[in-house]
Structures are given as C-alpha cells and as structure tokens.
Amino acid sequence: MHGGGTMMVSGSGYGQTHFGGGRPESRMRDHLSENVKRMRQIQRQSKEREANAHQPVKALWKSEKYSGITSKIRDDIQRPPSAPRPKSANFLRAHSRNGPSVKNISRPCTPDPPAEKLTVPPARCSSEIKFHRNNLDFIKINGISAKHQMMKRSPSVNALDELKKKEEEEYSKHQRGEVPKYLQVRKDQWKKEERDRIANTPDPEMPPGHRLLPEKERQETLKLLLIKEKELVNELSALPLRMDTFRIRSQKQELEGKIAEIDEAKKIFNRPKVFVKVDS
C-alpha cells in the first residue's frame, strides 16, 4: 500500500483487482429505451393533433345588429340564369366555321392595278417574259476590281498608326541637348522652396523674444544713421571755438553724446545679423 491510497491485490487465478481514489465510471446510456420513449411521445402528440383537427370549428362572431340582413351574394348565386337572347342563336362558337351564313358570303376580289404602275409583271405573263443576258466575264471584272481595291483596315489599327506617326513628329521636333521646360520649372520651384525654408528656419543665435531684421531694412537703417551722423557733425563744426557760455558748452556735449550713440548703432547695424526685440 502506497501513500496515494491505491492498493493492488493479485491472485493466482483471479487476475488483478484495483482499488483507487478516482471517480467511478459513468453508467452506459441505454439509447434503445430513450428512442422508444421518444417515438411514443411523438405518437401521442400526433394523436392529439388529429383529435383537435376533428373538433367542430367555432362559428365566427356576428353582431346581432346585422342578424336579420341577408347576403346579396347568396341571392345572386341562387338566382337561375336568364334565357339566351334570340339574336345570339346564330352566333358562331369558338373554333367553328360552320355557321348558317358563312357559305353564302361572297367577298369582292381586289382589282388589279393599272399596267403602267406595275414594277413586276404579273404571274400570268411569265411565259411571255424574255431575259436579255450580256456576255460579261465576271471573273475578269472581279480581278480588276480586286487589283485596284484599297485594303480596309480596322479603326484600331488606323488609330495606332496615327498615334505612332504623331509621336515620331514630336520626337523629330524635339531640340536635343536642351533641358525640358518642366524640369526648369521644377528646379525654380525647388530653389524657391529652399529659400522659404531657410527664411522660416529660426536662427540658433537668436535670443528668445527677438526677430531677425531683414537685410533690406538693415541697410536702410544704416543709411539713415550715416545721414544723421553727417548732420550732427555739421552742427558741431558750426559751433564757435570759444566756449564762454554755458549754453554753448551744453549744446556741444549734447551733440557729442548723439554722435557717440550713432557710432554704437552703426556698429550694431554693420553686423551681418541684427536681432530686434518683438513688441509684446
């Protein structure tokens, strides 16, 4: 006996017997009895349906208000058929041509048209017709017409030939060694896109809150500074040499300060890149 709870007993003539702690085997289902029960159940249901089918149908509900009124359709059905009309006694029936007056009917014949209007002679004159035949060599005629006949080609082949001819003309007109126009337009477009990209790319040297001053604006500002400097130098040279009064001395100091400021501004605007603070 082992720790798992399983014991095996062996005998000399009786085989082996196993006792284990597992689940017992499920009993085998009796399918025959289940099929018999199912067949009996179906028979009972069929008998019940047949019994219900033979039961009298319940009459439809009818209002007492209309109980004394008879049906008009029933009166028409029960009424005997009327006698046939006297004039219809001689009418022909379907698929019959043996009426009393059919044999006596005489139909008028179609008159013959005048001879001058006939395009084909009548049948009674067929024996009088004489055919005039010309001794023509149709084989020779067909040979001559086939020799001078133009061969007809399908529209698709003609269109293909015209397209090929047009391409050859365009190729012959093309100037070799010259850059095509669409490539020139494409190159100009690439250059413009590159200029726009460089212009819109922020400068890494630009401090935050500033913008790059355009080259044209920088040149114009530098030009104005030079003009202003020239005017201030002329005013300074026009002052008297003797500085006896306080007004003259203060005026000279003011002009020299402005000239110094212009010199500093010239140094800034002489740089290749000028950054201006953005107004908030």
mmCIF file of N, CA and C in Angstrom, residues 39-125:
data_model
loop_
_atom_site.group_PDB
_atom_site.id
_atom_site.type_symbol
_atom_site.label_atom_id
_atom_site.label_comp_id
_atom_site.label_asym_id
_atom_site.label_seq_id
_atom_site.Cartn_x
_atom_site.Cartn_y
_atom_site.Cartn_z
ATOM 1 N N MET A 39 -40.235 7.937 -29.504
ATOM 2 C CA MET A 39 -41.223 7.536 -30.510
ATOM 3 C C MET A 39 -42.627 7.544 -29.930
ATOM 4 N N ARG A 40 -42.799 7.050 -28.699
ATOM 5 C CA ARG A 40 -44.130 7.066 -28.069
ATOM 6 C C ARG A 40 -44.616 8.491 -27.829
ATOM 7 N N GLN A 41 -43.691 9.363 -27.459
ATOM 8 C CA GLN A 41 -44.077 10.759 -27.228
ATOM 9 C C GLN A 41 -44.546 11.404 -28.538
ATOM 10 N N ILE A 42 -43.845 11.121 -29.645
ATOM 11 C CA ILE A 42 -44.251 11.680 -30.931
ATOM 12 C C ILE A 42 -45.605 11.131 -31.355
ATOM 13 N N GLN A 43 -45.884 9.831 -31.088
ATOM 14 C CA GLN A 43 -47.188 9.250 -31.427
ATOM 15 C C GLN A 43 -48.300 9.922 -30.633
ATOM 16 N N ARG A 44 -48.078 10.153 -29.335
ATOM 17 C CA ARG A 44 -49.109 10.831 -28.519
ATOM 18 C C ARG A 44 -49.403 12.222 -29.058
ATOM 19 N N GLN A 45 -48.339 12.973 -29.432
ATOM 20 C CA GLN A 45 -48.563 14.319 -29.966
ATOM 21 C C GLN A 45 -49.313 14.273 -31.284
ATOM 22 N N SER A 46 -49.016 13.273 -32.133
ATOM 23 C CA SER A 46 -49.728 13.155 -33.410
ATOM 24 C C SER A 46 -51.210 12.830 -33.192
ATOM 25 N N LYS A 47 -51.518 11.941 -32.239
ATOM 26 C CA LYS A 47 -52.916 11.618 -31.945
ATOM 27 C C LYS A 47 -53.663 12.819 -31.396
ATOM 28 N N GLU A 48 -53.000 13.601 -30.553
ATOM 29 C CA GLU A 48 -53.645 14.811 -30.026
ATOM 30 C C GLU A 48 -53.954 15.798 -31.141
ATOM 31 N N ARG A 49 -53.046 15.965 -32.108
ATOM 32 C CA ARG A 49 -53.305 16.888 -33.217
ATOM 33 C C ARG A 49 -54.457 16.405 -34.077
ATOM 34 N N GLU A 50 -54.557 15.068 -34.336
ATOM 35 C CA GLU A 50 -55.674 14.541 -35.120
ATOM 36 C C GLU A 50 -56.999 14.721 -34.393
ATOM 37 N N ALA A 51 -56.991 14.534 -33.075
ATOM 38 C CA ALA A 51 -58.229 14.723 -32.310
ATOM 39 C C ALA A 51 -58.674 16.165 -32.334
ATOM 40 N N ASN A 52 -57.734 17.085 -32.251
ATOM 41 C CA ASN A 52 -58.085 18.510 -32.306
ATOM 42 C C ASN A 52 -58.565 18.908 -33.689
ATOM 43 N N ALA A 53 -58.065 18.234 -34.745
ATOM 44 C CA ALA A 53 -58.468 18.591 -36.107
ATOM 45 C C ALA A 53 -59.923 18.216 -36.378
ATOM 46 N N HIS A 54 -60.462 17.154 -35.735
ATOM 47 C CA HIS A 54 -61.839 16.724 -35.961
ATOM 48 C C HIS A 54 -62.848 17.487 -35.116
ATOM 49 N N GLN A 55 -62.411 18.354 -34.268
ATOM 50 C CA GLN A 55 -63.358 19.136 -33.454
ATOM 51 C C GLN A 55 -64.052 20.164 -34.327
ATOM 52 N N PRO A 56 -65.327 20.448 -34.077
ATOM 53 C CA PRO A 56 -66.049 21.437 -34.901
ATOM 54 C C PRO A 56 -65.443 22.829 -34.743
ATOM 55 N N VAL A 57 -65.428 23.540 -35.870
ATOM 56 C CA VAL A 57 -64.864 24.891 -35.871
ATOM 57 C C VAL A 57 -65.844 25.842 -35.210
ATOM 58 N N LYS A 58 -65.305 26.686 -34.389
ATOM 59 C CA LYS A 58 -66.144 27.649 -33.699
ATOM 60 C C LYS A 58 -66.654 28.687 -34.686
ATOM 61 N N ALA A 59 -67.962 28.968 -34.603
ATOM 62 C CA ALA A 59 -68.565 29.932 -35.529
ATOM 63 C C ALA A 59 -67.996 31.316 -35.286
ATOM 64 N N LEU A 60 -67.885 32.051 -36.388
ATOM 65 C CA LEU A 60 -67.367 33.408 -36.278
ATOM 66 C C LEU A 60 -68.386 34.297 -35.586
ATOM 67 N N TRP A 61 -67.850 35.268 -34.889
ATOM 68 C CA TRP A 61 -68.733 36.195 -34.163
ATOM 69 C C TRP A 61 -69.430 37.098 -35.150
ATOM 70 N N LYS A 62 -70.744 37.304 -34.938
ATOM 71 C CA LYS A 62 -71.527 38.169 -35.802
ATOM 72 C C LYS A 62 -72.398 39.049 -34.924
ATOM 73 N N SER A 63 -72.431 40.285 -35.249
ATOM 74 C CA SER A 63 -73.203 41.232 -34.438
ATOM 75 C C SER A 63 -74.693 40.975 -34.607
ATOM 76 N N GLU A 64 -75.429 41.125 -33.516
ATOM 77 C CA GLU A 64 -76.883 40.931 -33.559
ATOM 78 C C GLU A 64 -77.572 42.013 -34.371
ATOM 79 N N LYS A 65 -76.898 43.098 -34.582
ATOM 80 C CA LYS A 65 -77.487 44.209 -35.340
ATOM 81 C C LYS A 65 -77.740 43.811 -36.790
ATOM 82 N N TYR A 66 -76.869 42.942 -37.362
ATOM 83 C CA TYR A 66 -76.991 42.546 -38.758
ATOM 84 C C TYR A 66 -77.494 41.104 -38.897
ATOM 85 N N SER A 67 -78.157 40.559 -37.866
ATOM 86 C CA SER A 67 -78.605 39.163 -37.922
ATOM 87 C C SER A 67 -79.773 38.975 -38.888
ATOM 88 N N GLY A 68 -80.615 39.976 -39.082
ATOM 89 C CA GLY A 68 -81.775 39.851 -39.962
ATOM 90 C C GLY A 68 -81.503 40.228 -41.396
ATOM 91 N N ILE A 69 -80.266 40.603 -41.756
ATOM 92 C CA ILE A 69 -79.947 41.050 -43.118
ATOM 93 C C ILE A 69 -79.380 39.867 -43.889
ATOM 94 N N THR A 70 -79.945 39.625 -45.066
ATOM 95 C CA THR A 70 -79.496 38.510 -45.909
ATOM 96 C C THR A 70 -78.331 38.959 -46.794
ATOM 97 N N SER A 71 -77.564 38.007 -47.261
ATOM 98 C CA SER A 71 -76.403 38.302 -48.092
ATOM 99 C C SER A 71 -76.832 38.501 -49.537
ATOM 100 N N LYS A 72 -76.334 39.540 -50.161
ATOM 101 C CA LYS A 72 -76.664 39.817 -51.563
ATOM 102 C C LYS A 72 -75.942 38.838 -52.491
ATOM 103 N N ILE A 73 -74.777 38.418 -52.123
ATOM 104 C CA ILE A 73 -74.038 37.476 -52.964
ATOM 105 C C ILE A 73 -74.758 36.132 -53.015
ATOM 106 N N ARG A 74 -75.318 35.719 -51.880
ATOM 107 C CA ARG A 74 -76.041 34.452 -51.868
ATOM 108 C C ARG A 74 -77.263 34.508 -52.765
ATOM 109 N N ASP A 75 -77.972 35.655 -52.806
ATOM 110 C CA ASP A 75 -79.122 35.799 -53.693
ATOM 111 C C ASP A 75 -78.720 35.697 -55.155
ATOM 112 N N ASP A 76 -77.557 36.308 -55.509
ATOM 113 C CA ASP A 76 -77.114 36.240 -56.905
ATOM 114 C C ASP A 76 -76.729 34.826 -57.298
ATOM 115 N N ILE A 77 -76.153 34.082 -56.371
ATOM 116 C CA ILE A 77 -75.753 32.704 -56.684
ATOM 117 C C ILE A 77 -76.968 31.801 -56.853
ATOM 118 N N GLN A 78 -77.975 31.964 -56.000
ATOM 119 C CA GLN A 78 -79.161 31.106 -56.045
ATOM 120 C C GLN A 78 -80.128 31.480 -57.162
ATOM 121 N N ARG A 79 -79.971 32.643 -57.783
ATOM 122 C CA ARG A 79 -80.883 33.071 -58.834
ATOM 123 C C ARG A 79 -80.624 32.239 -60.093
ATOM 124 N N PRO A 80 -81.662 31.719 -60.792
ATOM 125 C CA PRO A 80 -81.466 30.907 -62.016
ATOM 126 C C PRO A 80 -80.946 31.781 -63.147
ATOM 127 N N PRO A 81 -80.177 31.203 -64.059
ATOM 128 C CA PRO A 81 -79.628 32.004 -65.162
ATOM 129 C C PRO A 81 -80.730 32.451 -66.109
ATOM 130 N N SER A 82 -80.529 33.615 -66.719
ATOM 131 C CA SER A 82 -81.528 34.171 -67.635
ATOM 132 C C SER A 82 -81.474 33.447 -68.975
ATOM 133 N N ALA A 83 -82.580 33.498 -69.727
ATOM 134 C CA ALA A 83 -82.685 32.823 -71.026
ATOM 135 C C ALA A 83 -81.788 33.520 -72.044
ATOM 136 N N PRO A 84 -81.236 32.778 -73.012
ATOM 137 C CA PRO A 84 -80.359 33.419 -74.008
ATOM 138 C C PRO A 84 -81.152 34.332 -74.924
ATOM 139 N N ARG A 85 -80.457 35.338 -75.453
ATOM 140 C CA ARG A 85 -81.124 36.270 -76.350
ATOM 141 C C ARG A 85 -81.402 35.596 -77.696
ATOM 142 N N PRO A 86 -82.498 35.975 -78.373
ATOM 143 C CA PRO A 86 -82.811 35.307 -79.654
ATOM 144 C C PRO A 86 -81.790 35.594 -80.745
ATOM 145 N N LYS A 87 -81.153 36.735 -80.713
ATOM 146 C CA LYS A 87 -80.206 37.079 -81.776
ATOM 147 C C LYS A 87 -78.911 36.287 -81.656
ATOM 148 N N SER A 88 -78.583 35.837 -80.448
ATOM 149 C CA SER A 88 -77.317 35.131 -80.264
ATOM 150 C C SER A 88 -77.394 33.658 -80.666
ATOM 151 N N ALA A 89 -78.549 33.221 -81.161
ATOM 152 C CA ALA A 89 -78.678 31.804 -81.546
ATOM 153 C C ALA A 89 -77.834 31.496 -82.775
ATOM 154 N N ASN A 90 -77.670 32.495 -83.656
ATOM 155 C CA ASN A 90 -76.916 32.265 -84.886
ATOM 156 C C ASN A 90 -75.449 32.632 -84.768
ATOM 157 N N PHE A 91 -74.997 32.990 -83.579
ATOM 158 C CA PHE A 91 -73.591 33.370 -83.408
ATOM 159 C C PHE A 91 -72.702 32.141 -83.542
ATOM 160 N N LEU A 92 -71.524 32.338 -84.087
ATOM 161 C CA LEU A 92 -70.559 31.252 -84.219
ATOM 162 C C LEU A 92 -69.902 30.962 -82.882
ATOM 163 N N ARG A 93 -69.637 29.716 -82.666
ATOM 164 C CA ARG A 93 -68.903 29.330 -81.471
ATOM 165 C C ARG A 93 -67.410 29.343 -81.772
ATOM 166 N N ALA A 94 -66.655 29.227 -80.729
ATOM 167 C CA ALA A 94 -65.199 29.274 -80.891
ATOM 168 C C ALA A 94 -64.714 28.090 -81.692
ATOM 169 N N HIS A 95 -63.737 28.326 -82.593
ATOM 170 C CA HIS A 95 -63.081 27.304 -83.408
ATOM 171 C C HIS A 95 -64.073 26.588 -84.327
ATOM 172 N N SER A 96 -65.087 27.302 -84.773
ATOM 173 C CA SER A 96 -66.030 26.682 -85.710
ATOM 174 C C SER A 96 -66.316 27.665 -86.827
ATOM 175 N N ARG A 97 -66.402 27.146 -88.064
ATOM 176 C CA ARG A 97 -66.691 27.995 -89.228
ATOM 177 C C ARG A 97 -67.855 27.390 -90.037
ATOM 178 N N ASN A 98 -68.786 26.820 -89.294
ATOM 179 C CA ASN A 98 -69.912 26.171 -89.967
ATOM 180 C C ASN A 98 -71.224 26.876 -89.648
ATOM 181 N N GLY A 99 -71.178 28.181 -89.598
ATOM 182 C CA GLY A 99 -72.400 28.933 -89.346
ATOM 183 C C GLY A 99 -73.315 28.905 -90.544
ATOM 184 N N PRO A 100 -74.557 29.319 -90.372
ATOM 185 C CA PRO A 100 -75.523 29.248 -91.472
ATOM 186 C C PRO A 100 -75.217 30.202 -92.593
ATOM 187 N N SER A 101 -74.597 31.323 -92.325
ATOM 188 C CA SER A 101 -74.411 32.342 -93.360
ATOM 189 C C SER A 101 -72.997 32.398 -93.891
ATOM 190 N N VAL A 102 -72.112 31.459 -93.450
ATOM 191 C CA VAL A 102 -70.715 31.538 -93.895
ATOM 192 C C VAL A 102 -70.599 31.129 -95.353
ATOM 193 N N LYS A 103 -71.347 30.125 -95.803
ATOM 194 C CA LYS A 103 -71.213 29.620 -97.163
ATOM 195 C C LYS A 103 -71.717 30.611 -98.187
ATOM 196 N N ASN A 104 -72.646 31.446 -97.819
ATOM 197 C CA ASN A 104 -73.252 32.358 -98.779
ATOM 198 C C ASN A 104 -72.527 33.687 -98.882
ATOM 199 N N ILE A 105 -71.457 33.866 -98.123
ATOM 200 C CA ILE A 105 -70.757 35.159 -98.153
ATOM 201 C C ILE A 105 -69.888 35.205 -99.389
ATOM 202 N N SER A 106 -69.971 36.246 -100.162
ATOM 203 C CA SER A 106 -69.138 36.444 -101.355
ATOM 204 C C SER A 106 -68.285 37.679 -101.117
ATOM 205 N N ARG A 107 -66.998 37.474 -101.099
ATOM 206 C CA ARG A 107 -66.089 38.592 -100.841
ATOM 207 C C ARG A 107 -65.627 39.173 -102.170
ATOM 208 N N PRO A 108 -65.535 40.487 -102.276
ATOM 209 C CA PRO A 108 -65.080 41.094 -103.535
ATOM 210 C C PRO A 108 -63.587 40.875 -103.732
ATOM 211 N N CYS A 109 -63.189 40.675 -104.997
ATOM 212 C CA CYS A 109 -61.774 40.486 -105.318
ATOM 213 C C CYS A 109 -61.082 41.836 -105.428
ATOM 214 N N THR A 110 -59.796 41.828 -105.130
ATOM 215 C CA THR A 110 -59.024 43.058 -105.213
ATOM 216 C C THR A 110 -58.760 43.386 -106.667
ATOM 217 N N PRO A 111 -59.092 44.577 -107.127
ATOM 218 C CA PRO A 111 -58.874 44.901 -108.551
ATOM 219 C C PRO A 111 -57.384 45.010 -108.847
ATOM 220 N N ASP A 112 -57.021 44.638 -110.077
ATOM 221 C CA ASP A 112 -55.624 44.737 -110.491
ATOM 222 C C ASP A 112 -55.261 46.188 -110.735
ATOM 223 N N PRO A 113 -54.044 46.593 -110.341
ATOM 224 C CA PRO A 113 -53.620 47.977 -110.613
ATOM 225 C C PRO A 113 -53.349 48.163 -112.092
ATOM 226 N N PRO A 114 -53.295 49.405 -112.566
ATOM 227 C CA PRO A 114 -53.000 49.647 -113.987
ATOM 228 C C PRO A 114 -51.609 49.164 -114.359
ATOM 229 N N ALA A 115 -51.417 48.830 -115.645
ATOM 230 C CA ALA A 115 -50.151 48.230 -116.114
ATOM 231 C C ALA A 115 -48.985 49.191 -115.977
ATOM 232 N N GLU A 116 -49.221 50.511 -116.108
ATOM 233 C CA GLU A 116 -48.103 51.457 -116.049
ATOM 234 C C GLU A 116 -47.541 51.600 -114.624
ATOM 235 N N LYS A 117 -48.295 51.179 -113.627
ATOM 236 C CA LYS A 117 -47.832 51.285 -112.246
ATOM 237 C C LYS A 117 -47.193 49.999 -111.745
ATOM 238 N N LEU A 118 -47.195 48.955 -112.523
ATOM 239 C CA LEU A 118 -46.620 47.690 -112.083
ATOM 240 C C LEU A 118 -45.099 47.732 -112.209
ATOM 241 N N THR A 119 -44.407 47.356 -111.160
ATOM 242 C CA THR A 119 -42.942 47.250 -111.195
ATOM 243 C C THR A 119 -42.495 45.836 -111.515
ATOM 244 N N VAL A 120 -43.332 44.860 -111.217
ATOM 245 C CA VAL A 120 -43.050 43.462 -111.504
ATOM 246 C C VAL A 120 -44.195 42.943 -112.369
ATOM 247 N N PRO A 121 -43.935 42.246 -113.447
ATOM 248 C CA PRO A 121 -45.031 41.752 -114.306
ATOM 249 C C PRO A 121 -45.858 40.721 -113.571
ATOM 250 N N PRO A 122 -47.128 40.627 -113.878
ATOM 251 C CA PRO A 122 -47.985 39.646 -113.201
ATOM 252 C C PRO A 122 -47.582 38.219 -113.536
ATOM 253 N N ALA A 123 -48.078 37.291 -112.743
ATOM 254 C CA ALA A 123 -47.690 35.885 -112.903
ATOM 255 C C ALA A 123 -48.204 35.287 -114.200
ATOM 256 N N ARG A 124 -49.340 35.776 -114.709
ATOM 257 C CA ARG A 124 -49.904 35.189 -115.947
ATOM 258 C C ARG A 124 -49.070 35.515 -117.173
ATOM 259 N N CYS A 125 -48.188 36.526 -117.046
ATOM 260 C CA CYS A 125 -47.352 36.927 -118.188
ATOM 261 C C CYS A 125 -45.952 36.339 -118.107
#
